[in-house]
Amino acid sequence: MANHIVAPSSGGNFPAMLTKQVVLCSLIAAFGGLMFGYDIGISGGVTSMDDFLLEFFPSGEEAKHRAKENNYCKYDNQLLQLFTSSLYLAAVVCSWAAAFCCKRFGRKRTMQMAAAFFLVGVVLNAASVNLYMLIAGRICLGAGIGFGNQAVPLFISEIAPAQYRGGLNVCFQMLITIGILIANVVNYFTSKIHPNGWRISLGGAGFPAIFLGLGSLLIVETPTSLIERGKTEEGLKALKTTRGVEDVQKEYEEIVKATETAKKIKHPFRNLIIKRSSWPQLFCGTILQVFQQFTGINVIMFYAPVLFQTMGLGADASLLSAVVTGSINSVSTLVAVFGVDKFGRRKLLIQAAVQMLISQVLVGTILTQHLKTTNAIPLPYAYLTVFLICVFVMGFAWSWGPLGWLIPSEIFPLETRPAGFFFAVSSNMICTFIIAQAFLTMLCQMRSGIFFFFAAWIVVMGSFAVFLLPETKGVPIDEMNEQVWKKHWFWHRFFKPEDEEQAKC
């Protein structure tokens, strides 16, 4: 039996302890986030390296050096942007396949597939000698991201006790931020290694994938997945191991009941769409991922180097801005790790929406007044803008960033859980693709107005958190419908007696 590291708690009416086994399994699984974050961070740096551009996008390299300096219209190459954003299209398709793998082969095996796909992609990218190898590598990386982002949050949500589920799941987002930070530092040093520094950057992505692949051999499968696939004895044993207590009968029976209901669902994707009682979870889980991308975090993270340059930091501006914002992003995520199960999901989302809205509006106002096409911001306003950027990143890091992944992973009933989380993951990947592909063009056209554009989105998402999003803190994952959705002032109307008795699709 796993060693206990805290006193027992009865959160969710199920006896459970936070065991070393659960913590270890959650941290190993969360390395899927490090894998994702490293790729996010490494791509932007690599595509700005002259050696990489000369190898694969020679016309882009020429355009980069011919480009006239403009505070709003930076180097814009749609083909090069497509190289970066195409990964997310591959992730959309592969997260659909991963949803089936999660159900049939288990969450653990799906994570192993993610590591394998990612490693193949890393090898192809680091060894690329032509554009075809490069694109093939990006597709494999996208497959790894799709499989990892589908399986990891589900794995952690199912293996963690209800009262600790939020904090453990947020570790996934925290490792995403750490991955981005590591990638930015790596890019800074490899950019000085000619002509193959970019190969080192891309090859470095293999380390988190190897850790996830080898580490997944040590972790246990979730009790829910084992019972779902008919391995009831193994499931009961895994439940005792992960909960750290012998008295797991009540939770075991709850999982068995959920799996029996799930087996009646022959077509979970179709059932998710046509059954009214599935709509609240589907809408909330999907819209949270959309909102996460439309907070404007990509604008803030991209634009930070420009603002640092106005302070006379020159060539080191990109590194400094990446390290500062990346460090704040990682450290602030700790607030969510330790606070999400104490304060609840909604309070963090609402508080951060106010904080991010104020920051966006003030940054947009300062830029409108003081940053024209080619001038520099007066130094006092530059410092103020950098401070506001940090405030914005803090709010995102402890709210919409991690909770955009956490909440969708915990709100779906077992019968539609992999399918429902697929819609959430794919929505995130599609919106990330749209923002990555369109952002530079939007910035050229809208200039400082882009900050007000995203501020308007924050008003919408903050209102959603206030009025429509239920609180899920401390609720057992298989009791969400009874304890959350059926008691919500708005969503309860989607649950009618006939929905419980209707023939399963």
Short mmCIF file of C-alpha atoms in Angstrom, two decimals:
data_model
loop_
_atom_site.label_atom_id
_atom_site.label_comp_id
_atom_site.label_asym_id
_atom_site.label_seq_id
_atom_site.Cartn_x
_atom_site.Cartn_y
_atom_site.Cartn_z
CA MET A 1 0.00 0.00 0.00
CA ALA A 2 1.17 3.53 -0.79
CA ASN A 3 2.65 5.62 1.98
CA HIS A 4 0.48 8.41 3.37
CA ILE A 5 1.77 11.95 3.25
CA VAL A 6 -1.21 13.77 4.77
CA ALA A 7 -3.96 13.02 7.22
CA PRO A 8 -7.10 11.38 5.85
CA SER A 9 -9.98 13.46 4.65
CA SER A 10 -13.54 12.65 3.76
CA GLY A 11 -13.99 15.21 0.99
CA GLY A 12 -16.74 14.09 -1.37
CA ASN A 13 -17.94 11.53 1.23
CA PHE A 14 -15.29 9.05 0.06
CA PRO A 15 -12.46 8.25 2.51
CA ALA A 16 -9.14 9.07 0.92
CA MET A 17 -5.61 10.19 1.66
CA LEU A 18 -3.19 12.05 -0.58
CA THR A 19 -0.66 9.28 -1.12
CA LYS A 20 2.84 9.34 -2.51
CA GLN A 21 1.59 7.03 -5.26
CA VAL A 22 -0.99 9.58 -6.42
CA VAL A 23 1.47 12.48 -6.24
CA LEU A 24 4.11 10.51 -8.19
CA CYS A 25 1.63 9.36 -10.83
CA SER A 26 0.27 12.90 -11.24
CA LEU A 27 3.73 14.45 -11.61
CA ILE A 28 4.89 11.85 -14.13
CA ALA A 29 1.70 12.29 -16.15
CA ALA A 30 2.06 16.06 -15.97
CA PHE A 31 5.30 15.77 -17.95
CA GLY A 32 2.95 15.62 -20.92
CA GLY A 33 2.48 19.33 -20.16
CA LEU A 34 6.24 19.92 -20.16
CA MET A 35 6.34 18.25 -23.57
CA PHE A 36 3.58 20.55 -24.84
CA GLY A 37 5.04 23.69 -23.28
CA TYR A 38 8.54 23.07 -24.61
CA ASP A 39 7.20 22.74 -28.14
CA ILE A 40 5.17 25.95 -27.79
CA GLY A 41 8.23 27.85 -26.58
CA ILE A 42 10.78 26.33 -28.92
CA SER A 43 8.88 26.94 -32.17
CA GLY A 44 8.81 30.73 -31.94
CA GLY A 45 12.54 30.93 -31.22
CA VAL A 46 13.58 28.49 -33.92
CA THR A 47 11.55 30.24 -36.62
CA SER A 48 13.42 33.47 -35.88
CA MET A 49 16.87 31.88 -36.31
CA ASP A 50 18.58 32.84 -39.59
CA ASP A 51 20.16 29.40 -39.99
CA PHE A 52 16.76 27.72 -39.82
CA LEU A 53 15.17 30.20 -42.23
CA LEU A 54 18.01 29.83 -44.74
CA GLU A 55 17.63 26.03 -44.61
CA PHE A 56 13.86 25.84 -45.11
CA PHE A 57 12.44 29.31 -45.81
CA PRO A 58 15.14 31.29 -47.69
CA SER A 59 12.67 33.85 -49.03
CA GLY A 60 11.44 34.40 -45.51
CA GLU A 61 14.96 35.07 -44.28
CA GLU A 62 15.44 37.73 -46.96
CA ALA A 63 12.11 39.34 -46.14
CA LYS A 64 13.01 39.39 -42.46
CA HIS A 65 16.12 41.47 -43.08
CA ARG A 66 14.43 43.74 -45.64
CA ALA A 67 11.52 44.45 -43.35
CA LYS A 68 11.15 48.03 -42.18
CA GLU A 69 10.98 48.38 -38.42
CA ASN A 70 7.42 48.98 -37.30
CA ASN A 71 6.12 48.72 -33.75
CA TYR A 72 2.91 47.06 -34.88
CA CYS A 73 3.72 45.33 -38.17
CA LYS A 74 6.58 42.95 -37.49
CA TYR A 75 7.87 40.33 -39.89
CA ASP A 76 4.82 38.52 -41.26
CA ASN A 77 5.12 35.34 -43.33
CA GLN A 78 1.99 33.20 -43.58
CA LEU A 79 3.86 30.07 -44.72
CA LEU A 80 6.23 30.27 -41.78
CA GLN A 81 3.32 30.86 -39.40
CA LEU A 82 1.65 27.82 -40.92
CA PHE A 83 4.72 25.75 -40.04
CA THR A 84 4.17 26.63 -36.38
CA SER A 85 0.38 26.49 -36.29
CA SER A 86 0.01 23.31 -38.39
CA LEU A 87 0.92 21.30 -35.30
CA TYR A 88 -2.40 22.28 -33.76
CA LEU A 89 -4.37 21.00 -36.75
CA ALA A 90 -2.66 17.63 -36.41
CA ALA A 91 -3.43 17.69 -32.70
CA VAL A 92 -7.16 18.19 -33.42
CA VAL A 93 -7.34 15.08 -35.58
CA CYS A 94 -5.24 12.99 -33.23
CA SER A 95 -7.12 14.00 -30.10
CA TRP A 96 -10.17 12.40 -31.74
CA ALA A 97 -8.26 9.14 -32.14
CA ALA A 98 -6.90 9.52 -28.62
CA ALA A 99 -10.45 9.69 -27.23
CA PHE A 100 -11.07 6.16 -28.54
CA CYS A 101 -7.68 4.95 -27.29
CA CYS A 102 -8.41 6.32 -23.80
CA LYS A 103 -11.60 4.31 -23.67
CA ARG A 104 -10.33 1.09 -25.23
CA PHE A 105 -6.71 0.89 -24.07
CA GLY A 106 -6.71 3.13 -21.00
CA ARG A 107 -5.26 6.50 -20.07
CA LYS A 108 -1.81 5.10 -19.25
CA ARG A 109 -1.36 3.41 -22.64
CA THR A 110 -2.56 6.54 -24.43
CA MET A 111 0.12 8.59 -22.66
CA GLN A 112 2.72 6.08 -23.82
CA MET A 113 1.47 6.52 -27.38
CA ALA A 114 1.82 10.30 -26.93
CA ALA A 115 5.45 9.92 -25.90
CA ALA A 116 6.17 7.61 -28.85
CA PHE A 117 4.61 9.98 -31.41
CA PHE A 118 6.44 12.92 -29.91
CA LEU A 119 9.81 11.15 -30.00
CA VAL A 120 9.37 10.27 -33.68
CA GLY A 121 8.50 13.90 -34.39
CA VAL A 122 11.55 15.13 -32.48
CA VAL A 123 13.88 12.85 -34.45
CA LEU A 124 12.39 13.91 -37.78
CA ASN A 125 12.59 17.61 -36.94
CA ALA A 126 16.09 17.57 -35.49
CA ALA A 127 17.41 15.52 -38.44
CA SER A 128 15.43 17.35 -41.16
CA VAL A 129 17.21 17.90 -44.45
CA ASN A 130 14.18 19.12 -46.38
CA LEU A 131 10.79 20.68 -45.82
CA TYR A 132 8.97 17.33 -46.16
CA MET A 133 10.82 15.85 -43.18
CA LEU A 134 10.16 19.01 -41.23
CA ILE A 135 6.41 18.92 -41.88
CA ALA A 136 6.25 15.17 -41.19
CA GLY A 137 7.93 15.82 -37.88
CA ARG A 138 5.43 18.56 -37.05
CA ILE A 139 2.56 16.17 -37.78
CA CYS A 140 4.04 13.56 -35.44
CA LEU A 141 4.55 16.21 -32.76
CA GLY A 142 0.93 17.23 -33.24
CA ALA A 143 -0.11 13.61 -32.75
CA GLY A 144 1.90 13.48 -29.53
CA ILE A 145 0.30 16.69 -28.30
CA GLY A 146 -3.18 15.45 -29.21
CA PHE A 147 -2.73 12.13 -27.41
CA GLY A 148 -1.02 13.72 -24.40
CA ASN A 149 -3.48 16.57 -23.90
CA GLN A 150 -6.37 14.13 -24.19
CA ALA A 151 -5.04 11.56 -21.73
CA VAL A 152 -3.10 13.45 -19.06
CA PRO A 153 -5.83 15.68 -17.56
CA LEU A 154 -8.28 12.77 -17.59
CA PHE A 155 -5.72 10.52 -15.90
CA ILE A 156 -5.02 13.01 -13.12
CA SER A 157 -8.70 13.86 -12.57
CA GLU A 158 -9.59 10.17 -12.22
CA ILE A 159 -6.69 9.11 -10.04
CA ALA A 160 -6.79 12.04 -7.60
CA PRO A 161 -9.08 12.20 -4.52
CA ALA A 162 -11.86 14.74 -5.06
CA GLN A 163 -10.53 17.16 -2.44
CA TYR A 164 -7.08 17.31 -4.09
CA ARG A 165 -8.08 16.90 -7.73
CA GLY A 166 -7.75 20.55 -8.66
CA GLY A 167 -4.25 21.13 -7.31
CA LEU A 168 -2.86 17.94 -8.81
CA ASN A 169 -4.43 18.62 -12.20
CA VAL A 170 -3.02 22.14 -12.28
CA CYS A 171 0.46 20.54 -12.22
CA PHE A 172 -0.17 19.81 -15.91
CA GLN A 173 -0.49 23.53 -16.67
CA MET A 174 2.43 24.39 -14.40
CA LEU A 175 4.72 22.10 -16.36
CA ILE A 176 3.45 23.69 -19.59
CA THR A 177 4.68 27.05 -18.29
CA ILE A 178 7.99 25.55 -17.13
CA GLY A 179 8.40 23.94 -20.56
CA ILE A 180 7.90 27.32 -22.25
CA LEU A 181 10.45 28.95 -19.95
CA ILE A 182 13.05 26.23 -20.52
CA ALA A 183 12.53 26.44 -24.28
CA ASN A 184 13.08 30.21 -24.30
CA VAL A 185 16.34 29.89 -22.39
CA VAL A 186 17.50 27.04 -24.67
CA ASN A 187 16.70 29.10 -27.77
CA TYR A 188 18.74 32.02 -26.51
CA PHE A 189 21.89 29.93 -26.21
CA THR A 190 21.40 27.77 -29.32
CA SER A 191 20.79 30.86 -31.47
CA LYS A 192 24.51 31.57 -31.02
CA ILE A 193 25.52 28.11 -32.28
CA HIS A 194 25.92 28.12 -36.07
CA PRO A 195 24.72 26.57 -38.28
CA ASN A 196 22.89 23.80 -36.36
CA GLY A 197 21.75 25.48 -33.18
CA TRP A 198 18.13 25.05 -34.27
CA ARG A 199 18.64 21.27 -34.39
CA ILE A 200 19.70 21.28 -30.74
CA SER A 201 16.61 23.30 -29.82
CA LEU A 202 14.26 20.94 -31.62
CA GLY A 203 16.08 17.85 -30.36
CA GLY A 204 15.76 18.99 -26.76
CA ALA A 205 12.04 18.22 -26.93
CA GLY A 206 12.95 14.55 -26.69
CA PHE A 207 13.86 14.74 -22.99
CA PRO A 208 10.35 15.34 -21.59
CA ALA A 209 8.97 12.75 -24.03
CA ILE A 210 11.48 10.15 -22.82
CA PHE A 211 10.65 10.96 -19.20
CA LEU A 212 6.91 10.60 -19.86
CA GLY A 213 7.41 7.33 -21.76
CA LEU A 214 9.67 5.71 -19.15
CA GLY A 215 7.81 7.20 -16.21
CA SER A 216 4.49 5.87 -17.49
CA LEU A 217 5.87 2.36 -17.01
CA LEU A 218 5.99 3.02 -13.26
CA ILE A 219 2.52 4.47 -12.72
CA VAL A 220 -0.75 2.64 -12.14
CA GLU A 221 -3.74 2.86 -14.45
CA THR A 222 -6.72 4.76 -13.08
CA PRO A 223 -9.26 2.62 -11.21
CA THR A 224 -12.02 4.01 -13.43
CA SER A 225 -10.28 2.93 -16.63
CA LEU A 226 -9.55 -0.56 -15.29
CA ILE A 227 -13.13 -1.12 -14.13
CA GLU A 228 -14.46 0.35 -17.38
CA ARG A 229 -12.49 -2.25 -19.34
CA GLY A 230 -13.74 -5.14 -17.20
CA LYS A 231 -10.68 -5.47 -14.95
CA THR A 232 -12.68 -5.10 -11.75
CA GLU A 233 -10.26 -6.83 -9.37
CA GLU A 234 -7.34 -4.76 -10.64
CA GLY A 235 -9.54 -1.68 -10.42
CA LEU A 236 -10.41 -2.35 -6.79
CA LYS A 237 -6.74 -2.93 -5.95
CA ALA A 238 -5.72 0.26 -7.74
CA LEU A 239 -8.41 2.19 -5.88
CA LYS A 240 -7.11 1.01 -2.50
CA THR A 241 -3.56 1.85 -3.55
CA THR A 242 -4.34 5.35 -4.77
CA ARG A 243 -6.71 6.22 -1.91
CA GLY A 244 -4.43 4.85 0.82
CA VAL A 245 -7.33 3.29 2.76
CA GLU A 246 -9.09 -0.08 2.79
CA ASP A 247 -12.59 1.38 3.02
CA VAL A 248 -13.16 2.17 -0.66
CA GLN A 249 -16.33 0.13 -1.18
CA LYS A 250 -18.63 3.13 -1.55
CA GLU A 251 -16.45 4.81 -4.18
CA TYR A 252 -15.87 1.47 -5.91
CA GLU A 253 -19.62 0.89 -6.20
CA GLU A 254 -20.05 4.42 -7.56
CA ILE A 255 -17.47 3.74 -10.28
CA VAL A 256 -19.02 0.36 -11.12
CA LYS A 257 -22.42 2.02 -11.43
CA ALA A 258 -20.95 4.66 -13.73
CA THR A 259 -19.25 2.04 -15.91
CA GLU A 260 -22.47 0.04 -16.22
CA THR A 261 -24.23 3.17 -17.43
CA ALA A 262 -21.37 3.89 -19.81
CA LYS A 263 -21.56 0.42 -21.36
CA LYS A 264 -25.11 1.14 -22.49
CA ILE A 265 -23.84 4.01 -24.61
CA LYS A 266 -22.93 2.56 -27.99
CA HIS A 267 -22.12 5.87 -29.66
CA PRO A 268 -20.77 8.32 -27.07
CA PHE A 269 -20.01 11.09 -29.58
CA ARG A 270 -23.54 11.03 -30.98
CA ASN A 271 -25.02 10.68 -27.52
CA LEU A 272 -23.04 13.68 -26.33
CA ILE A 273 -24.50 15.84 -29.07
CA ILE A 274 -28.16 14.77 -29.16
CA LYS A 275 -28.86 14.10 -25.47
CA ARG A 276 -30.02 17.25 -23.68
CA SER A 277 -28.48 16.27 -20.36
CA SER A 278 -25.03 16.25 -22.04
CA TRP A 279 -25.30 19.80 -23.37
CA PRO A 280 -24.36 21.70 -20.19
CA GLN A 281 -21.05 19.85 -19.81
CA LEU A 282 -20.34 20.01 -23.54
CA PHE A 283 -20.97 23.75 -23.72
CA CYS A 284 -19.04 24.66 -20.56
CA GLY A 285 -16.10 22.37 -21.27
CA THR A 286 -15.72 23.60 -24.84
CA ILE A 287 -16.27 27.31 -24.23
CA LEU A 288 -13.68 27.35 -21.43
CA GLN A 289 -11.02 26.21 -23.88
CA VAL A 290 -12.12 28.84 -26.40
CA PHE A 291 -12.02 31.54 -23.73
CA GLN A 292 -8.55 30.44 -22.64
CA GLN A 293 -7.16 31.33 -26.05
CA PHE A 294 -9.14 34.56 -26.37
CA THR A 295 -7.86 36.04 -23.12
CA GLY A 296 -5.16 37.66 -25.23
CA ILE A 297 -2.32 35.81 -23.53
CA ASN A 298 -0.70 35.26 -26.94
CA VAL A 299 -0.72 39.00 -27.58
CA ILE A 300 0.90 39.72 -24.23
CA MET A 301 3.56 37.04 -24.55
CA PHE A 302 4.38 38.08 -28.14
CA TYR A 303 4.44 41.81 -27.59
CA ALA A 304 6.58 41.83 -24.44
CA PRO A 305 9.92 41.90 -26.39
CA VAL A 306 8.86 45.05 -28.26
CA LEU A 307 8.05 46.84 -25.03
CA PHE A 308 11.32 45.75 -23.45
CA GLN A 309 13.21 47.06 -26.48
CA THR A 310 11.78 50.53 -25.85
CA MET A 311 13.70 50.48 -22.57
CA GLY A 312 17.03 50.17 -24.41
CA LEU A 313 17.66 46.48 -23.80
CA GLY A 314 18.55 45.80 -27.44
CA ALA A 315 19.42 42.26 -28.47
CA ASP A 316 18.76 40.87 -25.01
CA ALA A 317 15.18 42.15 -24.95
CA SER A 318 13.61 38.94 -26.23
CA LEU A 319 15.44 36.76 -23.70
CA LEU A 320 14.74 39.07 -20.79
CA SER A 321 11.05 39.41 -21.63
CA ALA A 322 10.70 35.66 -22.12
CA VAL A 323 12.46 34.87 -18.85
CA VAL A 324 10.55 37.50 -16.86
CA THR A 325 7.09 36.67 -18.20
CA GLY A 326 7.86 32.95 -18.26
CA SER A 327 9.09 32.96 -14.67
CA ILE A 328 6.04 34.91 -13.50
CA ASN A 329 3.83 32.51 -15.44
CA SER A 330 5.38 29.48 -13.73
CA VAL A 331 5.50 30.89 -10.20
CA SER A 332 1.97 32.28 -10.36
CA THR A 333 0.63 28.89 -11.39
CA LEU A 334 1.55 27.75 -7.87
CA VAL A 335 -1.33 29.90 -6.63
CA ALA A 336 -3.69 27.64 -8.56
CA VAL A 337 -1.93 24.48 -7.40
CA PHE A 338 -2.45 25.33 -3.74
CA GLY A 339 -5.52 27.55 -4.02
CA VAL A 340 -7.90 25.91 -6.47
CA ASP A 341 -9.15 23.31 -3.97
CA LYS A 342 -9.34 25.93 -1.21
CA PHE A 343 -10.95 28.90 -2.95
CA GLY A 344 -12.76 27.03 -5.72
CA ARG A 345 -12.67 27.33 -9.49
CA ARG A 346 -15.17 30.15 -9.98
CA LYS A 347 -13.58 32.58 -7.53
CA LEU A 348 -10.19 32.30 -9.22
CA LEU A 349 -11.72 32.75 -12.68
CA ILE A 350 -13.82 35.76 -11.70
CA GLN A 351 -11.05 37.50 -9.75
CA ALA A 352 -8.55 36.96 -12.58
CA ALA A 353 -11.01 38.20 -15.22
CA VAL A 354 -11.21 41.55 -13.41
CA GLN A 355 -7.43 41.68 -13.02
CA MET A 356 -6.77 40.80 -16.66
CA LEU A 357 -9.44 43.21 -17.94
CA ILE A 358 -7.91 46.17 -16.10
CA SER A 359 -4.44 45.24 -17.35
CA GLN A 360 -5.52 44.88 -20.99
CA VAL A 361 -7.44 48.16 -21.03
CA LEU A 362 -4.59 50.10 -19.41
CA VAL A 363 -1.97 48.61 -21.77
CA GLY A 364 -4.17 49.41 -24.77
CA THR A 365 -4.69 52.98 -23.53
CA ILE A 366 -0.97 53.57 -22.95
CA LEU A 367 -0.03 52.23 -26.39
CA THR A 368 -2.75 54.27 -28.08
CA GLN A 369 -1.46 57.43 -26.48
CA HIS A 370 2.28 56.89 -26.54
CA LEU A 371 3.33 54.23 -29.07
CA LYS A 372 3.08 55.18 -32.71
CA THR A 373 4.56 53.43 -35.73
CA THR A 374 8.28 53.86 -35.08
CA ASN A 375 8.75 55.80 -31.85
CA ALA A 376 9.66 54.48 -28.39
CA ILE A 377 7.41 54.75 -25.35
CA PRO A 378 8.60 57.30 -22.76
CA LEU A 379 10.51 55.39 -20.12
CA PRO A 380 8.00 55.84 -17.22
CA TYR A 381 5.19 54.47 -19.37
CA ALA A 382 7.40 51.62 -20.57
CA TYR A 383 8.00 50.53 -16.98
CA LEU A 384 4.29 50.85 -16.21
CA THR A 385 3.39 48.77 -19.26
CA VAL A 386 5.85 46.03 -18.35
CA PHE A 387 4.37 45.98 -14.83
CA LEU A 388 0.84 45.66 -16.28
CA ILE A 389 1.97 42.81 -18.52
CA CYS A 390 3.27 40.98 -15.45
CA VAL A 391 -0.03 41.59 -13.64
CA PHE A 392 -1.92 40.17 -16.63
CA VAL A 393 0.30 37.08 -16.83
CA MET A 394 -0.16 36.48 -13.09
CA GLY A 395 -3.94 36.48 -13.41
CA PHE A 396 -3.91 34.14 -16.40
CA ALA A 397 -1.44 31.76 -14.73
CA TRP A 398 -3.62 31.07 -11.69
CA SER A 399 -6.97 31.01 -13.47
CA TRP A 400 -7.91 30.67 -17.13
CA GLY A 401 -4.64 28.95 -18.03
CA PRO A 402 -4.77 25.93 -15.68
CA LEU A 403 -8.52 25.87 -15.03
CA GLY A 404 -9.25 25.82 -18.75
CA TRP A 405 -7.78 22.30 -18.66
CA LEU A 406 -8.94 21.24 -15.21
CA ILE A 407 -12.67 21.92 -15.39
CA PRO A 408 -13.37 20.13 -18.71
CA SER A 409 -11.49 17.07 -17.42
CA GLU A 410 -13.74 16.71 -14.37
CA ILE A 411 -17.28 17.65 -15.44
CA PHE A 412 -18.25 14.87 -17.87
CA PRO A 413 -19.89 11.61 -16.75
CA LEU A 414 -17.92 8.47 -17.56
CA GLU A 415 -20.08 7.46 -20.52
CA THR A 416 -19.12 10.62 -22.44
CA ARG A 417 -15.88 11.62 -20.67
CA PRO A 418 -13.30 10.84 -23.40
CA ALA A 419 -15.65 12.13 -26.11
CA GLY A 420 -16.50 15.28 -24.17
CA PHE A 421 -12.90 16.04 -23.36
CA PHE A 422 -12.05 15.54 -27.03
CA PHE A 423 -14.36 18.41 -27.95
CA ALA A 424 -12.68 20.56 -25.30
CA VAL A 425 -9.13 19.70 -26.42
CA SER A 426 -9.91 20.09 -30.11
CA SER A 427 -11.54 23.48 -29.45
CA ASN A 428 -8.34 24.60 -27.75
CA MET A 429 -6.18 23.40 -30.64
CA ILE A 430 -8.42 25.02 -33.27
CA CYS A 431 -8.47 28.36 -31.47
CA THR A 432 -4.72 28.21 -30.90
CA PHE A 433 -4.28 27.61 -34.64
CA ILE A 434 -6.53 30.57 -35.49
CA ILE A 435 -4.75 32.93 -33.11
CA ALA A 436 -1.28 31.75 -34.18
CA GLN A 437 -2.14 32.12 -37.87
CA ALA A 438 -4.00 35.43 -37.69
CA PHE A 439 -2.33 37.32 -34.86
CA LEU A 440 0.39 39.19 -36.77
CA THR A 441 -2.11 40.30 -39.40
CA MET A 442 -4.55 41.41 -36.70
CA LEU A 443 -1.79 43.37 -34.98
CA CYS A 444 -0.90 45.17 -38.22
CA GLN A 445 -4.52 46.09 -38.89
CA MET A 446 -5.82 46.80 -35.39
CA ARG A 447 -2.62 48.15 -33.81
CA SER A 448 -3.18 48.97 -30.13
CA GLY A 449 -6.89 48.28 -30.64
CA ILE A 450 -6.13 44.56 -30.42
CA PHE A 451 -5.84 44.92 -26.65
CA PHE A 452 -9.38 46.31 -26.48
CA PHE A 453 -10.55 43.46 -28.72
CA PHE A 454 -9.33 40.90 -26.20
CA ALA A 455 -10.57 43.02 -23.29
CA ALA A 456 -14.09 42.66 -24.71
CA TRP A 457 -13.64 38.89 -24.71
CA ILE A 458 -12.58 39.00 -21.07
CA VAL A 459 -15.84 40.79 -20.20
CA VAL A 460 -17.77 37.97 -21.88
CA MET A 461 -15.83 35.17 -20.20
CA GLY A 462 -15.98 36.84 -16.80
CA SER A 463 -19.76 37.12 -17.14
CA PHE A 464 -19.90 33.44 -18.09
CA ALA A 465 -18.00 32.48 -14.92
CA VAL A 466 -20.35 34.60 -12.79
CA PHE A 467 -23.68 33.42 -14.18
CA LEU A 468 -23.30 30.07 -15.95
CA LEU A 469 -20.32 28.15 -14.60
CA PRO A 470 -21.07 25.91 -11.60
CA GLU A 471 -18.54 25.25 -8.84
CA THR A 472 -16.98 21.76 -8.94
CA LYS A 473 -14.59 22.00 -5.98
CA GLY A 474 -14.51 18.83 -3.88
CA VAL A 475 -17.22 17.00 -5.84
CA PRO A 476 -16.42 13.35 -6.75
CA ILE A 477 -15.92 13.10 -10.49
CA ASP A 478 -18.69 10.51 -10.92
CA GLU A 479 -21.23 12.54 -8.95
CA MET A 480 -21.06 15.75 -10.99
CA ASN A 481 -24.52 15.37 -12.52
CA GLU A 482 -26.29 14.80 -9.21
CA GLN A 483 -24.37 17.30 -7.07
CA VAL A 484 -23.60 20.03 -9.60
CA TRP A 485 -25.55 20.17 -12.84
CA LYS A 486 -28.99 19.14 -11.56
CA LYS A 487 -28.76 21.75 -8.79
CA HIS A 488 -27.59 24.65 -10.96
CA TRP A 489 -30.10 27.49 -11.41
CA PHE A 490 -29.87 27.37 -15.21
CA TRP A 491 -28.50 23.98 -16.26
CA HIS A 492 -30.96 21.92 -14.17
CA ARG A 493 -33.64 22.43 -16.85
CA PHE A 494 -31.67 20.17 -19.22
CA PHE A 495 -32.17 17.21 -16.88
CA LYS A 496 -35.68 15.76 -17.22
CA PRO A 497 -36.93 12.42 -15.87
CA GLU A 498 -37.34 11.10 -19.38
CA ASP A 499 -33.67 11.74 -20.07
CA GLU A 500 -32.78 9.21 -17.43
CA GLU A 501 -35.04 6.55 -18.90
CA GLN A 502 -34.70 7.13 -22.62
CA ALA A 503 -33.12 4.50 -24.79
CA LYS A 504 -29.39 4.91 -25.07
CA CYS A 505 -27.99 5.85 -28.40
#
